[in-house]
Structures are given as structure tokens and as C-alpha cells.
CSV table of C-alpha atoms in Angstrom, one decimal:
chain,number,residue,atom,x,y,z
A,25,MET,CA,14.2,54.6,-4.4
A,26,ALA,CA,11.4,53.1,-6.4
A,27,THR,CA,12.0,52.8,-10.1
A,28,ASN,CA,9.4,53.9,-12.5
A,29,SER,CA,8.3,51.1,-14.8
A,30,GLN,CA,8.1,53.5,-17.7
A,31,ASN,CA,11.9,54.0,-17.5
A,32,LEU,CA,12.7,50.3,-17.7
A,33,PRO,CA,14.4,49.2,-21.0
A,34,SER,CA,12.1,47.7,-23.5
A,35,ALA,CA,13.9,44.3,-23.4
A,36,VAL,CA,13.1,44.0,-19.7
A,37,LYS,CA,9.4,44.7,-20.4
A,38,GLU,CA,9.3,42.2,-23.2
A,39,ARG,CA,11.0,39.6,-21.0
A,40,SER,CA,8.5,40.2,-18.3
A,41,GLU,CA,5.6,39.7,-20.7
A,42,LEU,CA,7.2,36.6,-22.0
A,43,GLY,CA,7.7,35.2,-18.5
A,44,ARG,CA,4.1,35.9,-17.5
A,45,SER,CA,3.0,34.2,-20.7
A,46,LEU,CA,5.1,31.2,-19.9
A,47,ASP,CA,3.7,31.1,-16.4
A,48,ARG,CA,0.1,31.1,-17.6
A,49,GLY,CA,1.0,28.4,-20.2
A,50,PHE,CA,2.6,26.2,-17.6
A,51,ILE,CA,-0.4,26.6,-15.3
A,52,LEU,CA,-2.8,25.7,-18.1
A,53,LEU,CA,-0.6,22.7,-19.0
A,54,THR,CA,-0.6,21.3,-15.5
A,55,ARG,CA,-4.4,21.7,-15.3
A,56,VAL,CA,-4.7,19.7,-18.6
A,57,PHE,CA,-2.4,17.0,-17.2
A,58,ALA,CA,-4.4,16.9,-13.9
A,59,LEU,CA,-7.7,16.5,-15.8
A,60,ALA,CA,-6.1,13.9,-18.0
A,61,VAL,CA,-5.2,11.8,-14.9
A,62,ALA,CA,-8.7,12.1,-13.6
A,63,ALA,CA,-10.2,11.3,-17.0
A,64,THR,CA,-7.9,8.2,-17.3
A,65,LEU,CA,-9.0,7.0,-13.8
A,66,LEU,CA,-12.7,7.5,-14.7
A,67,TRP,CA,-12.2,5.8,-18.1
A,68,ILE,CA,-10.7,2.7,-16.4
A,69,ALA,CA,-13.5,2.5,-13.9
A,70,ILE,CA,-16.1,2.8,-16.7
A,71,GLN,CA,-14.5,0.1,-18.8
A,72,VAL,CA,-14.2,-2.3,-15.9
A,73,ALA,CA,-17.8,-1.6,-14.9
A,74,ILE,CA,-19.0,-2.2,-18.5
A,75,GLY,CA,-17.2,-5.6,-18.5
A,76,ALA,CA,-18.7,-6.5,-15.1
A,77,TRP,CA,-22.2,-5.4,-15.9
A,78,PRO,CA,-23.6,-8.9,-16.8
A,79,ALA,CA,-22.3,-10.2,-13.5
A,80,ILE,CA,-23.7,-7.2,-11.7
A,81,GLN,CA,-27.1,-7.7,-13.2
A,82,LYS,CA,-27.1,-11.4,-12.3
A,83,PHE,CA,-25.5,-11.4,-8.8
A,84,GLY,CA,-26.0,-7.9,-7.5
A,85,VAL,CA,-24.6,-7.0,-4.1
A,86,GLY,CA,-24.9,-10.7,-3.1
A,87,PHE,CA,-21.7,-11.2,-5.1
A,88,LEU,CA,-19.9,-9.8,-2.1
A,89,ALA,CA,-21.5,-12.2,0.4
A,90,GLN,CA,-21.2,-15.5,-1.5
A,91,SER,CA,-18.3,-17.9,-1.1
A,92,THR,CA,-18.9,-20.2,-4.1
A,93,TRP,CA,-16.7,-19.8,-7.2
A,94,ASN,CA,-17.9,-22.5,-9.6
A,95,PRO,CA,-17.3,-21.7,-13.3
A,96,VAL,CA,-19.0,-25.0,-14.4
A,97,ASN,CA,-22.4,-23.9,-12.9
A,98,ASP,CA,-21.8,-20.2,-13.3
A,99,GLU,CA,-22.0,-19.6,-9.5
A,100,TYR,CA,-19.7,-16.8,-8.3
A,101,GLY,CA,-19.0,-15.1,-5.0
A,102,VAL,CA,-16.0,-13.1,-3.9
A,103,LEU,CA,-16.3,-13.1,-0.1
A,104,PRO,CA,-13.2,-15.3,0.5
A,105,GLN,CA,-11.1,-13.2,-1.9
A,106,VAL,CA,-12.1,-10.0,-0.2
A,107,TYR,CA,-11.4,-11.5,3.2
A,108,GLY,CA,-8.0,-12.7,2.0
A,109,THR,CA,-7.1,-9.4,0.4
A,110,ILE,CA,-7.9,-7.4,3.6
A,111,ILE,CA,-6.4,-9.9,6.1
A,112,SER,CA,-3.2,-10.5,4.2
A,113,SER,CA,-2.7,-6.7,3.8
A,114,LEU,CA,-3.3,-6.1,7.5
A,115,ILE,CA,-0.9,-8.8,8.5
A,116,GLY,CA,1.7,-7.1,6.2
A,117,LEU,CA,1.1,-3.7,7.8
A,118,LEU,CA,1.2,-5.0,11.3
A,119,ILE,CA,4.7,-6.2,10.6
A,120,ALA,CA,5.9,-3.5,8.3
A,121,VAL,CA,4.7,-0.4,10.1
A,122,PRO,CA,6.7,-0.7,13.4
A,123,ILE,CA,9.8,-1.8,11.5
A,124,GLY,CA,9.4,0.9,8.8
A,125,VAL,CA,8.8,3.8,11.2
A,126,GLY,CA,11.6,2.6,13.5
A,127,THR,CA,14.0,2.4,10.5
A,128,ALA,CA,12.8,5.9,9.5
A,129,VAL,CA,13.6,7.2,13.0
A,130,LEU,CA,17.0,5.5,12.8
A,131,LEU,CA,17.8,7.1,9.5
A,132,SER,CA,16.5,10.6,10.3
A,133,GLU,CA,18.3,11.0,13.6
A,134,ASN,CA,22.0,11.0,14.4
A,135,PHE,CA,22.2,7.4,15.7
A,136,LEU,CA,24.6,6.3,13.0
A,137,PRO,CA,27.5,7.7,11.0
A,138,SER,CA,26.5,9.4,7.7
A,139,GLN,CA,28.2,6.6,5.7
A,140,ALA,CA,26.2,3.9,7.4
A,141,LYS,CA,23.0,5.9,6.8
A,142,VAL,CA,23.8,6.0,3.1
A,143,VAL,CA,24.3,2.2,3.0
A,144,LEU,CA,21.0,1.6,4.9
A,145,VAL,CA,19.0,4.0,2.7
A,146,PHE,CA,20.4,2.2,-0.4
A,147,LEU,CA,19.5,-1.2,1.0
A,148,VAL,CA,16.0,-0.2,1.9
A,149,GLU,CA,15.4,1.3,-1.5
A,150,LEU,CA,16.9,-1.8,-3.1
A,151,LEU,CA,14.0,-3.8,-1.6
A,152,ALA,CA,11.6,-1.8,-3.8
A,153,ALA,CA,13.6,-2.7,-6.9
A,154,ILE,CA,13.4,-6.5,-6.5
A,155,PRO,CA,10.7,-8.0,-8.8
A,156,SER,CA,7.7,-9.5,-7.0
A,157,VAL,CA,8.3,-12.9,-8.7
A,158,VAL,CA,11.7,-13.0,-7.0
A,159,TYR,CA,10.0,-12.5,-3.7
A,160,GLY,CA,7.6,-15.3,-4.5
A,161,VAL,CA,10.4,-17.7,-5.4
A,162,TRP,CA,12.3,-16.8,-2.2
A,163,GLY,CA,9.1,-17.3,-0.2
A,164,ILE,CA,8.5,-20.8,-1.6
A,165,PHE,CA,12.0,-22.1,-1.1
A,166,VAL,CA,13.1,-20.2,2.0
A,167,LEU,CA,10.2,-18.6,3.9
A,168,ILE,CA,7.6,-21.3,3.7
A,169,PRO,CA,9.8,-24.2,5.1
A,170,ILE,CA,10.8,-22.0,8.1
A,171,LEU,CA,7.2,-20.9,8.8
A,172,ASN,CA,5.9,-24.5,8.4
A,173,ASN,CA,8.2,-25.6,11.2
A,174,ILE,CA,7.1,-22.7,13.4
A,175,GLY,CA,3.4,-23.3,12.5
A,176,LYS,CA,3.6,-27.0,13.3
A,177,TRP,CA,5.0,-26.2,16.8
A,178,LEU,CA,2.4,-23.6,17.4
A,179,ASN,CA,-0.4,-26.0,16.3
A,180,ALA,CA,0.9,-28.7,18.5
A,181,TYR,CA,0.9,-26.6,21.7
A,182,PHE,CA,-1.6,-23.8,20.9
A,183,GLY,CA,-3.9,-25.5,18.4
A,184,TRP,CA,-6.9,-24.5,20.6
A,185,ILE,CA,-6.3,-20.9,19.5
A,186,PRO,CA,-8.2,-20.3,16.2
A,187,LEU,CA,-5.1,-18.5,14.7
A,188,PHE,CA,-3.1,-21.7,15.0
A,189,SER,CA,-5.8,-24.3,14.5
A,190,THR,CA,-4.4,-25.5,11.2
A,191,SER,CA,-1.1,-27.3,10.8
A,192,PRO,CA,0.7,-25.8,7.9
A,193,THR,CA,1.4,-27.9,4.9
A,194,GLY,CA,2.7,-25.3,2.5
A,195,PRO,CA,1.5,-21.9,1.2
A,196,GLY,CA,-0.9,-19.9,3.4
A,197,MET,CA,-2.1,-16.6,4.7
A,198,PHE,CA,0.9,-15.9,7.0
A,199,PRO,CA,3.7,-16.4,4.3
A,200,ALA,CA,1.8,-14.1,2.0
A,201,GLY,CA,1.4,-11.5,4.8
A,202,ILE,CA,5.2,-11.6,5.6
A,203,ILE,CA,6.0,-11.1,1.9
A,204,LEU,CA,3.7,-8.1,1.7
A,205,ALA,CA,5.4,-6.7,4.8
A,206,ILE,CA,8.8,-6.9,3.1
A,207,MET,CA,7.4,-5.4,-0.1
A,208,THR,CA,5.7,-2.5,1.6
A,209,LEU,CA,8.6,-1.8,3.9
A,210,PRO,CA,10.5,0.6,1.5
A,211,ILE,CA,7.4,2.7,1.0
A,212,ILE,CA,6.7,3.2,4.7
A,213,THR,CA,10.4,3.8,5.5
A,214,ALA,CA,11.1,6.3,2.7
A,215,ILE,CA,8.0,8.4,3.2
A,216,SER,CA,8.2,8.3,7.0
A,217,ARG,CA,11.8,9.3,6.8
A,218,ASP,CA,11.0,12.3,4.6
A,219,ALA,CA,8.2,13.3,6.9
A,220,LEU,CA,10.5,13.2,10.0
A,221,ILE,CA,13.3,15.1,8.2
A,222,SER,CA,10.9,17.8,7.2
A,223,VAL,CA,10.0,18.5,10.8
A,224,PRO,CA,11.4,22.0,11.7
A,225,PRO,CA,14.6,21.7,13.8
A,226,SER,CA,13.2,24.4,16.2
A,227,LEU,CA,10.7,21.8,17.6
A,228,ARG,CA,13.5,19.4,18.4
A,229,GLN,CA,15.6,22.1,20.0
A,230,ALA,CA,12.7,23.5,22.0
A,231,SER,CA,11.9,20.1,23.4
A,232,ILE,CA,15.4,19.4,24.4
A,233,GLY,CA,15.7,22.9,25.8
A,234,LEU,CA,12.7,22.2,28.1
A,235,GLY,CA,14.5,19.2,29.5
A,236,ALA,CA,13.0,16.3,27.4
A,237,THR,CA,15.2,13.4,26.7
A,238,ARG,CA,16.1,12.3,23.2
A,239,TRP,CA,13.5,9.5,23.2
A,240,GLU,CA,10.9,11.7,24.7
A,241,THR,CA,11.5,14.2,21.9
A,242,ILE,CA,11.2,11.5,19.3
A,243,PHE,CA,8.0,9.9,20.6
A,244,GLN,CA,6.2,13.0,22.0
A,245,VAL,CA,7.3,15.7,19.5
A,246,LEU,CA,8.8,14.5,16.2
A,247,ILE,CA,6.5,11.5,15.5
A,248,PRO,CA,3.3,13.5,16.3
A,249,ALA,CA,4.6,16.3,14.2
A,250,ALA,CA,5.2,14.0,11.2
A,251,PHE,CA,2.1,11.9,11.9
A,252,SER,CA,0.3,13.0,8.7
A,253,GLY,CA,3.2,11.9,6.6
A,254,ILE,CA,3.5,8.6,8.4
A,255,VAL,CA,-0.3,8.0,7.9
A,256,SER,CA,0.1,8.7,4.2
A,257,ALA,CA,2.9,6.2,4.0
A,258,VAL,CA,0.9,3.5,5.8
A,259,MET,CA,-2.2,4.1,3.6
A,260,LEU,CA,-0.1,4.1,0.4
A,261,ALA,CA,1.5,0.8,1.5
A,262,LEU,CA,-1.9,-0.6,2.2
A,263,GLY,CA,-3.0,0.2,-1.3
A,264,ARG,CA,0.1,-1.4,-2.6
A,265,ALA,CA,-0.4,-4.5,-0.5
A,266,MET,CA,-4.0,-4.9,-1.6
A,267,GLY,CA,-3.1,-4.8,-5.3
A,268,GLU,CA,0.0,-7.1,-5.1
A,269,THR,CA,-0.4,-10.1,-7.4
A,270,MET,CA,2.4,-12.4,-8.4
A,271,ALA,CA,4.2,-12.9,-5.0
A,272,VAL,CA,0.9,-13.4,-3.2
A,273,THR,CA,-0.4,-15.8,-5.8
A,274,MET,CA,2.7,-17.9,-5.4
A,275,LEU,CA,2.5,-18.0,-1.6
A,276,ILE,CA,-1.1,-17.7,-0.4
A,277,GLY,CA,-2.4,-21.1,-1.5
A,278,ASN,CA,-5.3,-19.9,-3.8
A,279,SER,CA,-8.0,-21.6,-1.8
A,280,ASN,CA,-11.5,-20.1,-2.0
A,281,LYS,CA,-12.3,-20.8,1.7
A,282,ILE,CA,-12.4,-18.6,4.8
A,283,SER,CA,-10.3,-19.7,7.7
A,284,ALA,CA,-9.3,-18.0,10.9
A,285,SER,CA,-6.0,-19.8,10.9
A,286,LEU,CA,-2.9,-17.9,9.8
A,287,PHE,CA,-1.4,-21.0,8.2
A,288,ALA,CA,-4.4,-22.1,6.2
A,289,PRO,CA,-4.5,-21.5,2.4
A,290,ALA,CA,-6.5,-18.5,1.3
A,291,ASN,CA,-7.0,-16.3,-1.8
A,292,THR,CA,-7.0,-12.7,-2.8
A,293,ILE,CA,-8.8,-10.8,-5.6
A,294,SER,CA,-5.5,-10.2,-7.4
A,295,SER,CA,-4.6,-13.9,-7.2
A,296,LEU,CA,-8.0,-14.9,-8.5
A,297,LEU,CA,-7.7,-12.6,-11.5
A,298,ALA,CA,-4.1,-13.8,-12.2
A,299,ASN,CA,-5.1,-17.5,-12.0
A,300,GLN,CA,-8.4,-17.5,-14.0
A,301,PHE,CA,-8.5,-14.6,-16.4
A,302,ALA,CA,-6.5,-16.3,-19.2
A,303,GLU,CA,-8.9,-19.3,-19.4
A,304,ALA,CA,-12.1,-17.5,-18.6
A,305,SER,CA,-15.1,-17.2,-20.9
A,306,GLY,CA,-18.7,-16.1,-20.9
A,307,LEU,CA,-20.1,-15.1,-17.5
A,308,GLN,CA,-16.9,-16.0,-15.8
A,309,VAL,CA,-15.1,-13.0,-17.5
A,310,ALA,CA,-17.9,-10.7,-16.2
A,311,ALA,CA,-17.5,-12.1,-12.7
A,312,LEU,CA,-13.8,-11.6,-12.8
A,313,MET,CA,-14.3,-8.0,-14.0
A,314,TYR,CA,-16.8,-7.6,-11.1
A,315,ALA,CA,-14.1,-8.8,-8.7
A,316,ALA,CA,-11.7,-6.3,-10.3
A,317,LEU,CA,-14.2,-3.6,-9.8
A,318,VAL,CA,-14.5,-4.5,-6.1
A,319,LEU,CA,-10.7,-4.3,-5.7
A,320,PHE,CA,-10.8,-0.9,-7.5
A,321,VAL,CA,-13.4,0.3,-5.0
A,322,LEU,CA,-11.5,-1.0,-2.0
A,323,THR,CA,-8.3,0.8,-3.1
A,324,LEU,CA,-10.3,3.9,-3.7
A,325,ILE,CA,-11.8,3.7,-0.2
A,326,VAL,CA,-8.3,3.3,1.2
A,327,ASN,CA,-7.1,6.5,-0.6
A,328,ILE,CA,-10.1,8.5,0.5
A,329,LEU,CA,-9.6,7.3,4.1
A,330,ALA,CA,-6.0,8.3,3.9
A,331,GLU,CA,-6.8,11.8,2.7
A,332,PHE,CA,-9.4,12.2,5.4
A,333,ILE,CA,-7.0,11.1,8.1
A,334,VAL,CA,-4.3,13.4,6.9
A,335,LEU,CA,-6.6,16.4,6.7
A,336,ARG,CA,-8.0,15.6,10.1
A,337,VAL,CA,-4.5,15.4,11.6
A,338,LYS,CA,-3.4,18.7,10.0
A,339,ARG,CA,-6.4,20.5,11.5
A,340,VAL,CA,-5.6,19.2,14.9
């Protein structure tokens, strides 16, 4: 039997009005916070663009196509740094994505006892808590000597391949890419695992009920169903890799040259900023701000592309 609202006690009416007022206030507050985030992002972009304006006026778009970085003669180009940023990030993703998605499948399915899962989840999350400078130190004293031995062997027998045309002597592109893979692994694993866990159990049960094996269910049902979440994890990891500074600066060699070899020294935009900003002056500061603006635009493009892919997959 429906209850007439006029017969409700006055305390209930007052509480309902108070609840609706709180709901409206909460909605307004969240809108203010959302606008504040957008305004902060716009403010940062404007400030960086203002600082870069003298370099933008002098070099224009040609700044992206030049390879010279000479503060003495005020000649600046960021092409090697853009190349190093993109290639090192892609190397990291090529290594981290299969391992991260595979680990997410392992942790989301009943392959291991629950206690072992808890330990593995903790260890994966612990990777994200390690400071980047620690990764850099570990890379210098442990990773680079191992990769140098491997690189020398590859150069001796497969030096005719451009990827191995340089004999490694220390820091280079490949060590930086491996460190980026390790640093982005927790992001890919955690978000992919959440996406796989959120897949409705009915899909798994229906697939097995139709006669599919466990692995067929994983690769043909679960991963496609969680694909939008996995893509989001990969794109978020890509943005993280492109902006990493300290560990990459310590391992990539900081050479403003473009080389096809994985073991040749290279540079990234973040490393360039970390190495030169403290001692920069005059037009060099504007050029560094211009480089920072380029990195800002690159990460923005990555986020827009990720949103586009996720929306496209959801429609399909």
C-alpha cells in the first residue's frame, strides 16, 4: 500500500530535504574540482608556452626537425630527444606489455593459491614504490654490465644488423628501455588485473559451457572483454615512460645523436631538461621550455589516443 507523503513525520521530510541539499552541494563541489583540474592543466600549458615563446619565434616548427643542440651558438633542435623519448618508451612497452598482461591473467585466474596471489600482488605493487634513482643505480651497476656482454656478442656475430651495429661501452638506449619496462610493469599489471576481474563471471561460464578450454576462454573471451581496460593500462604506462626522468638520465647516455643501434647512447626530452636546466640562461631556457612543451603535447596526444581507442573498443 502506497504511503501518502503528507502523512510522513516532519523529521523525515526535513531529513529528505537536507539529503537533497547535500546531494546538490556534492555535485556542485565535484564540478568545481573538475574545473579546477582542467584550469590547472591549462595554466601549466600557458606558462610553459610563455616561457618557450622566444624559442618558438626564432626556431618555429623547424625546432622539431633539427638535431643540433649548441648553447654556445644558440642553435637548438630537439629531434634526437624526441626520437629517444619515443623509442625508449616503445622498447619498454614491448617488454612490459606481454609480461604485465600475462601476470594479470595469472593473478586474476585460479592458477595459484590465494596466499601466493597475495604475495605476488604485493611484490608487483612494491615495484611501483621503489624510487627511480634506485632503479638508475641498479641499472648502472647490475644491468649495464650484463647487457654490455650480451651486446658485444650480438655485435660480433650480428653486427650487420642495424640494431646491433654498435658495440656497447656503457649506457645506451636498450638499458633505458629495460628500466622503463620494469617501472611501467606495475601499472600495466594492476590495471589489467582489475579489468580482467571485472569481467562478468557469466561470460566465463558460458564459454566453458559451450566446450571451450580454459586457455581458449582466456584468450578469446576474457582478454577481448577486458581489452578497453588493458589498452588504458598500456597508454597510461606509455605516458609514464615518456615522462620518466632520473632513471633514464642515468642509463641512456645523454648523447644528442640518432642511431638505429639499441646499444648506442641516446637522449630523451626529460633527460635533456634534467641535465641542462640548472645551468641554462638566455635563449637556452626558452629552448628547454619549448622542449618541455613538445613533451607536454606528446603526452597529451597519448592520452587522447588512449581515450579514442577505449571508446572505439566499447562501441564494438
